[in-house]
Short mmCIF file of C-alpha atoms in Angstrom, two decimals:
data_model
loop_
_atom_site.label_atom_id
_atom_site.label_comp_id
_atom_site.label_asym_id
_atom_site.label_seq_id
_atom_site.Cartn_x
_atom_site.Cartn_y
_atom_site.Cartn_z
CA UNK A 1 6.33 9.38 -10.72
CA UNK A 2 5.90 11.80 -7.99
CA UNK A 3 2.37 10.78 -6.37
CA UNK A 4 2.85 7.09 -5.82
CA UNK A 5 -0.56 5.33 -4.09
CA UNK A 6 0.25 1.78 -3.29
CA UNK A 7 -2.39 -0.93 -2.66
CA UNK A 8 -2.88 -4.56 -2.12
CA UNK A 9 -3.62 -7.09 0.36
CA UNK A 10 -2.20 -8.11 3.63
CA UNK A 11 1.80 -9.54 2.96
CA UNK A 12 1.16 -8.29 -0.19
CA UNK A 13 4.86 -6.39 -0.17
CA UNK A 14 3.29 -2.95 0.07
CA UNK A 15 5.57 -1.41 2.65
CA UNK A 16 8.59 -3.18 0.70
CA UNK A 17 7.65 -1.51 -2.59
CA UNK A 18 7.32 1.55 -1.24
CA UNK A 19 10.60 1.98 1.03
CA UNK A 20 12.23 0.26 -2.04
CA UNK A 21 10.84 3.03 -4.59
CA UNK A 22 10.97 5.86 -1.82
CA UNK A 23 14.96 4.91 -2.49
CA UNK A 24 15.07 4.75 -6.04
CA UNK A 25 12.88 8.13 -6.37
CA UNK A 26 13.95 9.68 -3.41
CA UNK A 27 10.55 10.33 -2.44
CA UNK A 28 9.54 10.06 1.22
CA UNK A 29 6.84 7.42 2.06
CA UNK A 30 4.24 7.16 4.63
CA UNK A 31 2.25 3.72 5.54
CA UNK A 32 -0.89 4.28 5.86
CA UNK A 33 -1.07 2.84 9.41
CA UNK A 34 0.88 5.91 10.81
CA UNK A 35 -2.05 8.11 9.83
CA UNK A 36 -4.55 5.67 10.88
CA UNK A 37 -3.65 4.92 14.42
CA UNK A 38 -2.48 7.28 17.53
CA UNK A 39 0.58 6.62 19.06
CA UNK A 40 -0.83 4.37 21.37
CA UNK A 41 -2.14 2.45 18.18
CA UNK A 42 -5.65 3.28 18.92
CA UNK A 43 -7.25 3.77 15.29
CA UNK A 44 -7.94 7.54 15.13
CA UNK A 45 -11.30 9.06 14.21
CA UNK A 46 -12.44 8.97 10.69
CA UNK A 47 -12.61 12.24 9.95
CA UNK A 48 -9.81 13.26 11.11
CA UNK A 49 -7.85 10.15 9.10
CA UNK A 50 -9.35 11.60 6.18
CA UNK A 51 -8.29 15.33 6.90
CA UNK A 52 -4.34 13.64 7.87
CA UNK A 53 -4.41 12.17 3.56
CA UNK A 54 -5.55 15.18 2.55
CA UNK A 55 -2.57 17.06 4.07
CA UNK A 56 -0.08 14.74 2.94
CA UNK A 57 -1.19 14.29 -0.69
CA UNK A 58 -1.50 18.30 -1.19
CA UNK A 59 2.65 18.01 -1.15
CA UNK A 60 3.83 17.48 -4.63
CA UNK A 61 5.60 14.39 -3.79
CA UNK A 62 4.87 11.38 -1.87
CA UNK A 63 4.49 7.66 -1.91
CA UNK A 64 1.66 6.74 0.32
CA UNK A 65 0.99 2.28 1.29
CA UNK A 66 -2.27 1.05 2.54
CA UNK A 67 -5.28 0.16 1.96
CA UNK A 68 -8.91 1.65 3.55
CA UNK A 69 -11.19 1.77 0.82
CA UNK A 70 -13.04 4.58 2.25
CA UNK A 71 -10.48 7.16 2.16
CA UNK A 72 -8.77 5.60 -1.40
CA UNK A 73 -10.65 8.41 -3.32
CA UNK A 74 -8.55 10.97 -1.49
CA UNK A 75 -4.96 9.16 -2.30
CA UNK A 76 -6.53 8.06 -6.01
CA UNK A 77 -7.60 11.67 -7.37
CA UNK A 78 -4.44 12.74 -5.69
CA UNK A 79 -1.87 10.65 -7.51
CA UNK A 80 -0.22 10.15 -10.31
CA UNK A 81 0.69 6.31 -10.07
CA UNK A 82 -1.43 3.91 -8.10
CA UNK A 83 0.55 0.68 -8.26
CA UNK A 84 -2.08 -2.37 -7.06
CA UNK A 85 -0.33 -5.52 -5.47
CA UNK A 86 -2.10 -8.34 -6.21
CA UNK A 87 -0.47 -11.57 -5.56
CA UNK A 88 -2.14 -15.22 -5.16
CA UNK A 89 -3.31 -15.28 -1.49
CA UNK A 90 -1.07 -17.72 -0.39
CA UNK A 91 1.43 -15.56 -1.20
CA UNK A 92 0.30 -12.66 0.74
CA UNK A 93 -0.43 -15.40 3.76
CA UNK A 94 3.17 -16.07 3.55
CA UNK A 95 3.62 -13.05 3.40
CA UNK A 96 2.22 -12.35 7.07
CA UNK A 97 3.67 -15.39 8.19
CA UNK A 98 7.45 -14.13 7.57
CA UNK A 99 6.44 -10.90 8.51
CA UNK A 100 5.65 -12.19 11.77
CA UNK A 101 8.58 -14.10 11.86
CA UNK A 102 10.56 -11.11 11.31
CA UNK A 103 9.62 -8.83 13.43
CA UNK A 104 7.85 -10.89 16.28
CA UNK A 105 4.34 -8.46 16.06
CA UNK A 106 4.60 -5.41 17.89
CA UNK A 107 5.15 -1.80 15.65
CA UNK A 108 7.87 -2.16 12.86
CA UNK A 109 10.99 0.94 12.97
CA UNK A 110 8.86 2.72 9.70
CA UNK A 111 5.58 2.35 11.93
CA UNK A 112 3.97 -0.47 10.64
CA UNK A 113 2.25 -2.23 13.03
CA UNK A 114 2.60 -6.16 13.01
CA UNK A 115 -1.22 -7.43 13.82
CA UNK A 116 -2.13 -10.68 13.00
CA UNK A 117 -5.83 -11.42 13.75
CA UNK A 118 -8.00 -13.92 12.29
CA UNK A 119 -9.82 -10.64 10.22
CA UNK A 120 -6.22 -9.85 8.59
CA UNK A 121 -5.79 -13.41 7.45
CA UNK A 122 -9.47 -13.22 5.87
CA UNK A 123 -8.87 -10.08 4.51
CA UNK A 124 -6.11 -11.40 2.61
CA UNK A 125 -7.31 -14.43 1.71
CA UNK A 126 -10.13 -13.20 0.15
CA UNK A 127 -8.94 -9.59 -1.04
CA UNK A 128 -8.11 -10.33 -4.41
CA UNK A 129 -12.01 -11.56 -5.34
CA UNK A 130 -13.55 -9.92 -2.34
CA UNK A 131 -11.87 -6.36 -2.35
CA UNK A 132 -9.97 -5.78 -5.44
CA UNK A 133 -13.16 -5.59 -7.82
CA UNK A 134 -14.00 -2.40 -5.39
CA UNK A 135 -11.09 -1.34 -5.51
CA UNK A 136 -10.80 -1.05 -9.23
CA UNK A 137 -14.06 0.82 -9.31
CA UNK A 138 -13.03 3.39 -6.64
CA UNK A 139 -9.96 3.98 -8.55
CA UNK A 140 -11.69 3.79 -12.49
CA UNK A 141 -13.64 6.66 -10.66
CA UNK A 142 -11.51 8.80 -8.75
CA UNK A 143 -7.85 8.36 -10.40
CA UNK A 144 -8.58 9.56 -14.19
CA UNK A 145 -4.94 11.02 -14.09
CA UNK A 146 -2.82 8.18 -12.93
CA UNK A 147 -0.98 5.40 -14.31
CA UNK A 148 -2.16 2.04 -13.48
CA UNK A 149 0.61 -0.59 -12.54
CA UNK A 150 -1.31 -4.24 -11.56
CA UNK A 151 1.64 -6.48 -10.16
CA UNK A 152 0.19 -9.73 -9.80
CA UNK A 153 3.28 -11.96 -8.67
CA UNK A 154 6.10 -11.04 -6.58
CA UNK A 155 8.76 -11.79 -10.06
CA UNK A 156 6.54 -8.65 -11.54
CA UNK A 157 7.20 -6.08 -9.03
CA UNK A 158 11.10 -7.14 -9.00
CA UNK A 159 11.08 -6.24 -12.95
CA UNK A 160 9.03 -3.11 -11.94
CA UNK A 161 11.36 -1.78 -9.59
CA UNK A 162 14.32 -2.43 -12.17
CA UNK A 163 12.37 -0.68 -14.83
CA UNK A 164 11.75 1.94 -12.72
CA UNK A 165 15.63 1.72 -11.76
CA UNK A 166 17.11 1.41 -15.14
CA UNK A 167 15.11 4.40 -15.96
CA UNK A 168 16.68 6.23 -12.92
CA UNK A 169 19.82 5.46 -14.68
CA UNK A 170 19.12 6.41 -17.71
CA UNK A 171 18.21 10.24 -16.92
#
């Protein structure tokens, strides 16, 4: 596990896993959102989001959150994990809602940017019959070397990460 691509809804935990596993791994992660947006969090031009993953997955090791299904093909053929997040949407709702809570909106320390808009909540309501099918077929296509992980409740990704840490132990 070198070339970690995590995906999943809104409050799905993606930035968690991926700051917990950038730990465990010592790799060094990047949410998606700091590619996507300028610094000013205006969202950047496509083309040159694309050409930003394709720079960061040519390094050998990386862990890389987010979503943007039309630059997943870069981050899929590039990786050599894609872990999907997939927990009931009222989960990942909750999810926003504590998130919010936490951090009052506004951009997070790691650069995740807290935006709660009546689109986020629908995207996450609906991503797991909505998006995920396209998902699945982006990656069935574009990430023939990875490992698939699909952690559909919040209890699987805890065993995950203690797999993954009683692993870390064990080498």
């Amino acid at each position: 596990m070198q070339r970690i691509a995590i995906l999943g809804a809104s409050g799905a935990g993606k930035t968690v896993l991926a700051r917990t596993l950038g730990d465990l791994l010592d790799l060094p992660v990047t949410h998606l959102d700091q590619l996507r947006y300028d610094s000013g969090w205006n969202v950047i031009p496509e083309p040159d989001f694309v050409a930003a993953q394709h720079q960061l997955v040519a390094g050998a090791r990386w862990i890389v959150d987010g979503n943007s299904l039309a630059s997943l093909p870069v981050r899929a053929a590039a990786a050599d994990t894609v872990i999907v997040l997939d927990p009931h949407p009222l989960v990942c709702l909750t999810g926003i809602a504590a998130r919010r809570l936490r951090y009052r909106g506004g951009q997070h320390a790691d650069g995740v940017y807290d935006r709660v808009t009546l689109e986020v909540l629908k995207y996450a309501a609906t991503y797991r019959a909505r998006h995920l099918p396209r998902v699945q077929d982006c990656l069935r296509e574009h990430a023939t070397r990875a490992t698939f992980v699909h952690l559909r409740s919040r209890r699987a990704v805890t065993r995950y990460v203690d797999q993954v840490r009683a692993v870390g132990r064990s080498s």
